[in-house]
Amino acid sequence: MDDRSMKAVLYDRYGGPDVLYVGRVPRPVPGPGEVLVKVSAFSVNGGELSARSGRLRLLLGRRFPKRVGLDFTGEVAAHGAATRFAPGDRVWGVLGRTSGFGSAAEYVTVPEERVGPLPDGLDPVDAAALPVATTAVTALRDKTGLRPGERLLVRGAAGGVGNAAVQLGRAYGAKVTGLARAANLDLVRDLGAHEAVDHRSVRPADLGRFDVVLDTVGTELRALRGLLNPGGRMVTIAFDLSRPVTSLGYIAGSALHGRGRVRFFSGDPRRADLDVLARHVAEGALRPVVDRVFPLDDTAAAHRALEAGGVRGKYVVRVAAE
């Protein structure tokens, strides 16, 4: 086998999980300020499902094949000039917005500012569930300024970002309420929520008032916004893909009308964010939650499972490099 090539998950057309396949592509070469990471594992994220299905085709275009995979854990295999990492360093990271997808592969090149040292004692497969938690840190620390004693509502509390938000909200001293499926309420409580509520058994209006609302779903934003106390803050990391124009229009208009503004953002973490994550892990405030581990050849099955809903934490794909 040509050692200048590698396995990677690809797709040649938009569609369901079955469009994914494992093919061979050239192994990347790190440039100045970049590291080449031999990937141990990556997780499956909602944004990849939207991209693969074609919901973002206006942004992504029709040039194929396309790649999947956003975050990763692994080991530095090589590096370009002027980097602080050395071959053999255990690392984790997230590809930046300009890099797109591509960590679902045996190797990936990443700018060194997108990579951080993997915390000691973390298994790299379990750790692959955590880089997305930088989004929860940004939401609670930077976007909403969550303070001790405040009431925090996390919608999607058992998901990848949601489970981290529950853990961090508790660590930050908030009174945490988690919304999730009935089957996942035990997990939400175990992660530190003071209250765990079945989202299908209660109307938003019956939940009470909150100082901070973190939404990971993107629907019912008006109802959730109505739960804010005076001075409350709300952030969402999703919007309604079935009504994107209406949904994004509501988010934009919230700055002008009614109680509280709904802030929308997508994560774009750098090394400083990963270092914060590592500190939370070291302090015992954050732990990975892995629902199931798939082999690289079954990446399509991992996408299918995430689309089915009900995930408890993250679906992780283990990469077996040759």
PDB file of N, CA and C in Angstrom, residues 199-249:
ATOM      1  N   HIS A 199     -38.655  16.627  28.192  1.00  0.00           N
ATOM      2  CA  HIS A 199     -39.093  17.752  27.356  1.00  0.00           C
ATOM      3  C   HIS A 199     -40.434  17.494  26.690  1.00  0.00           C
ATOM      4  N   ARG A 200     -40.864  16.233  26.632  1.00  0.00           N
ATOM      5  CA  ARG A 200     -42.134  15.938  25.989  1.00  0.00           C
ATOM      6  C   ARG A 200     -43.302  15.932  26.972  1.00  0.00           C
ATOM      7  N   SER A 201     -43.005  16.115  28.248  1.00  0.00           N
ATOM      8  CA  SER A 201     -44.073  16.047  29.251  1.00  0.00           C
ATOM      9  C   SER A 201     -44.405  17.402  29.863  1.00  0.00           C
ATOM     10  N   VAL A 202     -43.749  18.453  29.415  1.00  0.00           N
ATOM     11  CA  VAL A 202     -43.943  19.765  30.020  1.00  0.00           C
ATOM     12  C   VAL A 202     -43.911  20.846  28.950  1.00  0.00           C
ATOM     13  N   ARG A 203     -44.739  21.864  29.142  1.00  0.00           N
ATOM     14  CA  ARG A 203     -44.688  23.027  28.260  1.00  0.00           C
ATOM     15  C   ARG A 203     -43.604  23.970  28.761  1.00  0.00           C
ATOM     16  N   PRO A 204     -42.907  24.665  27.854  1.00  0.00           N
ATOM     17  CA  PRO A 204     -41.888  25.608  28.320  1.00  0.00           C
ATOM     18  C   PRO A 204     -42.405  26.589  29.363  1.00  0.00           C
ATOM     19  N   ALA A 205     -43.648  27.041  29.201  1.00  0.00           N
ATOM     20  CA  ALA A 205     -44.200  28.042  30.116  1.00  0.00           C
ATOM     21  C   ALA A 205     -44.313  27.530  31.550  1.00  0.00           C
ATOM     22  N   ASP A 206     -44.294  26.202  31.729  1.00  0.00           N
ATOM     23  CA  ASP A 206     -44.434  25.629  33.071  1.00  0.00           C
ATOM     24  C   ASP A 206     -43.102  25.397  33.779  1.00  0.00           C
ATOM     25  N   LEU A 207     -42.011  25.782  33.134  1.00  0.00           N
ATOM     26  CA  LEU A 207     -40.689  25.507  33.698  1.00  0.00           C
ATOM     27  C   LEU A 207     -40.228  26.570  34.693  1.00  0.00           C
ATOM     28  N   GLY A 208     -40.914  27.705  34.713  1.00  0.00           N
ATOM     29  CA  GLY A 208     -40.474  28.787  35.586  1.00  0.00           C
ATOM     30  C   GLY A 208     -39.595  29.770  34.844  1.00  0.00           C
ATOM     31  N   ARG A 209     -38.865  30.582  35.604  1.00  0.00           N
ATOM     32  CA  ARG A 209     -38.009  31.620  35.024  1.00  0.00           C
ATOM     33  C   ARG A 209     -36.538  31.272  35.209  1.00  0.00           C
ATOM     34  N   PHE A 210     -35.720  31.757  34.263  1.00  0.00           N
ATOM     35  CA  PHE A 210     -34.301  31.454  34.278  1.00  0.00           C
ATOM     36  C   PHE A 210     -33.479  32.700  33.983  1.00  0.00           C
ATOM     37  N   ASP A 211     -32.274  32.701  34.503  1.00  0.00           N
ATOM     38  CA  ASP A 211     -31.348  33.795  34.214  1.00  0.00           C
ATOM     39  C   ASP A 211     -30.587  33.553  32.915  1.00  0.00           C
ATOM     40  N   VAL A 212     -30.334  32.279  32.623  1.00  0.00           N
ATOM     41  CA  VAL A 212     -29.614  31.906  31.398  1.00  0.00           C
ATOM     42  C   VAL A 212     -30.301  30.692  30.779  1.00  0.00           C
ATOM     43  N   VAL A 213     -30.505  30.746  29.473  1.00  0.00           N
ATOM     44  CA  VAL A 213     -31.032  29.615  28.710  1.00  0.00           C
ATOM     45  C   VAL A 213     -30.019  29.260  27.635  1.00  0.00           C
ATOM     46  N   LEU A 214     -29.619  27.989  27.590  1.00  0.00           N
ATOM     47  CA  LEU A 214     -28.750  27.479  26.530  1.00  0.00           C
ATOM     48  C   LEU A 214     -29.529  26.453  25.735  1.00  0.00           C
ATOM     49  N   ASP A 215     -29.767  26.752  24.461  1.00  0.00           N
ATOM     50  CA  ASP A 215     -30.532  25.877  23.581  1.00  0.00           C
ATOM     51  C   ASP A 215     -29.587  25.213  22.588  1.00  0.00           C
ATOM     52  N   THR A 216     -29.729  23.903  22.394  1.00  0.00           N
ATOM     53  CA  THR A 216     -28.908  23.185  21.429  1.00  0.00           C
ATOM     54  C   THR A 216     -29.735  22.608  20.284  1.00  0.00           C
ATOM     55  N   VAL A 217     -31.025  22.971  20.214  1.00  0.00           N
ATOM     56  CA  VAL A 217     -31.933  22.355  19.251  1.00  0.00           C
ATOM     57  C   VAL A 217     -32.307  23.307  18.120  1.00  0.00           C
ATOM     58  N   GLY A 218     -32.646  24.554  18.451  1.00  0.00           N
ATOM     59  CA  GLY A 218     -32.921  25.558  17.426  1.00  0.00           C
ATOM     60  C   GLY A 218     -34.383  25.813  17.133  1.00  0.00           C
ATOM     61  N   THR A 219     -35.297  25.074  17.767  1.00  0.00           N
ATOM     62  CA  THR A 219     -36.724  25.299  17.577  1.00  0.00           C
ATOM     63  C   THR A 219     -37.313  25.884  18.858  1.00  0.00           C
ATOM     64  N   GLU A 220     -38.547  26.387  18.761  1.00  0.00           N
ATOM     65  CA  GLU A 220     -39.276  26.940  19.914  1.00  0.00           C
ATOM     66  C   GLU A 220     -38.499  28.055  20.624  1.00  0.00           C
ATOM     67  N   LEU A 221     -37.758  28.818  19.856  1.00  0.00           N
ATOM     68  CA  LEU A 221     -36.928  29.858  20.465  1.00  0.00           C
ATOM     69  C   LEU A 221     -37.764  30.938  21.132  1.00  0.00           C
ATOM     70  N   ARG A 222     -38.904  31.247  20.550  1.00  0.00           N
ATOM     71  CA  ARG A 222     -39.760  32.291  21.139  1.00  0.00           C
ATOM     72  C   ARG A 222     -40.248  31.880  22.531  1.00  0.00           C
ATOM     73  N   ALA A 223     -40.677  30.616  22.649  1.00  0.00           N
ATOM     74  CA  ALA A 223     -41.168  30.139  23.943  1.00  0.00           C
ATOM     75  C   ALA A 223     -40.055  30.115  24.982  1.00  0.00           C
ATOM     76  N   LEU A 224     -38.869  29.690  24.580  1.00  0.00           N
ATOM     77  CA  LEU A 224     -37.751  29.642  25.517  1.00  0.00           C
ATOM     78  C   LEU A 224     -37.315  31.041  25.935  1.00  0.00           C
ATOM     79  N   ARG A 225     -37.329  31.945  25.003  1.00  0.00           N
ATOM     80  CA  ARG A 225     -36.948  33.324  25.313  1.00  0.00           C
ATOM     81  C   ARG A 225     -37.883  33.942  26.334  1.00  0.00           C
ATOM     82  N   GLY A 226     -39.140  33.514  26.284  1.00  0.00           N
ATOM     83  CA  GLY A 226     -40.125  34.037  27.229  1.00  0.00           C
ATOM     84  C   GLY A 226     -39.897  33.593  28.661  1.00  0.00           C
ATOM     85  N   LEU A 227     -38.974  32.663  28.877  1.00  0.00           N
ATOM     86  CA  LEU A 227     -38.675  32.181  30.229  1.00  0.00           C
ATOM     87  C   LEU A 227     -37.623  33.023  30.944  1.00  0.00           C
ATOM     88  N   LEU A 228     -37.052  33.995  30.260  1.00  0.00           N
ATOM     89  CA  LEU A 228     -35.954  34.762  30.844  1.00  0.00           C
ATOM     90  C   LEU A 228     -36.431  35.742  31.908  1.00  0.00           C
ATOM     91  N   ASN A 229     -35.707  35.772  33.009  1.00  0.00           N
ATOM     92  CA  ASN A 229     -35.894  36.832  34.002  1.00  0.00           C
ATOM     93  C   ASN A 229     -35.424  38.159  33.422  1.00  0.00           C
ATOM     94  N   PRO A 230     -35.848  39.277  34.019  1.00  0.00           N
ATOM     95  CA  PRO A 230     -35.264  40.564  33.614  1.00  0.00           C
ATOM     96  C   PRO A 230     -33.741  40.491  33.725  1.00  0.00           C
ATOM     97  N   GLY A 231     -33.084  40.910  32.686  1.00  0.00           N
ATOM     98  CA  GLY A 231     -31.633  40.817  32.661  1.00  0.00           C
ATOM     99  C   GLY A 231     -31.112  39.450  32.262  1.00  0.00           C
ATOM    100  N   GLY A 232     -32.026  38.540  31.897  1.00  0.00           N
ATOM    101  CA  GLY A 232     -31.624  37.195  31.507  1.00  0.00           C
ATOM    102  C   GLY A 232     -30.966  37.174  30.145  1.00  0.00           C
ATOM    103  N   ARG A 233     -30.220  36.079  29.888  1.00  0.00           N
ATOM    104  CA  ARG A 233     -29.495  35.935  28.637  1.00  0.00           C
ATOM    105  C   ARG A 233     -29.788  34.562  28.030  1.00  0.00           C
ATOM    106  N   MET A 234     -29.904  34.530  26.707  1.00  0.00           N
ATOM    107  CA  MET A 234     -30.182  33.273  26.023  1.00  0.00           C
ATOM    108  C   MET A 234     -29.237  33.120  24.852  1.00  0.00           C
ATOM    109  N   VAL A 235     -28.725  31.901  24.671  1.00  0.00           N
ATOM    110  CA  VAL A 235     -27.857  31.598  23.542  1.00  0.00           C
ATOM    111  C   VAL A 235     -28.308  30.289  22.920  1.00  0.00           C
ATOM    112  N   THR A 236     -28.253  30.216  21.585  1.00  0.00           N
ATOM    113  CA  THR A 236     -28.550  28.981  20.870  1.00  0.00           C
ATOM    114  C   THR A 236     -27.402  28.661  19.940  1.00  0.00           C
ATOM    115  N   ILE A 237     -27.119  27.384  19.796  1.00  0.00           N
ATOM    116  CA  ILE A 237     -26.066  26.968  18.876  1.00  0.00           C
ATOM    117  C   ILE A 237     -26.661  26.295  17.643  1.00  0.00           C
ATOM    118  N   ALA A 238     -27.981  26.432  17.480  1.00  0.00           N
ATOM    119  CA  ALA A 238     -28.661  25.821  16.340  1.00  0.00           C
ATOM    120  C   ALA A 238     -29.793  26.740  15.894  1.00  0.00           C
ATOM    121  N   PHE A 239     -30.287  26.487  14.698  1.00  0.00           N
ATOM    122  CA  PHE A 239     -31.499  27.154  14.228  1.00  0.00           C
ATOM    123  C   PHE A 239     -32.349  26.135  13.500  1.00  0.00           C
ATOM    124  N   ASP A 240     -33.607  26.471  13.288  1.00  0.00           N
ATOM    125  CA  ASP A 240     -34.562  25.542  12.706  1.00  0.00           C
ATOM    126  C   ASP A 240     -34.255  25.357  11.223  1.00  0.00           C
ATOM    127  N   LEU A 241     -33.672  24.212  10.862  1.00  0.00           N
ATOM    128  CA  LEU A 241     -33.278  23.973   9.477  1.00  0.00           C
ATOM    129  C   LEU A 241     -34.472  23.782   8.551  1.00  0.00           C
ATOM    130  N   SER A 242     -35.662  23.512   9.104  1.00  0.00           N
ATOM    131  CA  SER A 242     -36.851  23.405   8.262  1.00  0.00           C
ATOM    132  C   SER A 242     -37.400  24.778   7.897  1.00  0.00           C
ATOM    133  N   ARG A 243     -37.015  25.802   8.664  1.00  0.00           N
ATOM    134  CA  ARG A 243     -37.449  27.183   8.403  1.00  0.00           C
ATOM    135  C   ARG A 243     -36.269  28.124   8.667  1.00  0.00           C
ATOM    136  N   PRO A 244     -35.179  27.977   7.917  1.00  0.00           N
ATOM    137  CA  PRO A 244     -33.959  28.710   8.246  1.00  0.00           C
ATOM    138  C   PRO A 244     -34.101  30.221   8.180  1.00  0.00           C
ATOM    139  N   VAL A 245     -34.781  30.725   7.180  1.00  0.00           N
ATOM    140  CA  VAL A 245     -34.912  32.181   7.043  1.00  0.00           C
ATOM    141  C   VAL A 245     -35.714  32.753   8.203  1.00  0.00           C
ATOM    142  N   THR A 246     -36.844  32.103   8.522  1.00  0.00           N
ATOM    143  CA  THR A 246     -37.675  32.561   9.634  1.00  0.00           C
ATOM    144  C   THR A 246     -36.935  32.463  10.957  1.00  0.00           C
ATOM    145  N   SER A 247     -36.236  31.345  11.139  1.00  0.00           N
ATOM    146  CA  SER A 247     -35.530  31.116  12.399  1.00  0.00           C
ATOM    147  C   SER A 247     -34.414  32.129  12.603  1.00  0.00           C
ATOM    148  N   LEU A 248     -33.581  32.319  11.602  1.00  0.00           N
ATOM    149  CA  LEU A 248     -32.489  33.282  11.720  1.00  0.00           C
ATOM    150  C   LEU A 248     -33.009  34.705  11.809  1.00  0.00           C
ATOM    151  N   GLY A 249     -34.131  34.970  11.132  1.00  0.00           N
ATOM    152  CA  GLY A 249     -34.741  36.299  11.220  1.00  0.00           C
ATOM    153  C   GLY A 249     -35.224  36.594  12.627  1.00  0.00           C
TER     154      GLY A 249
END
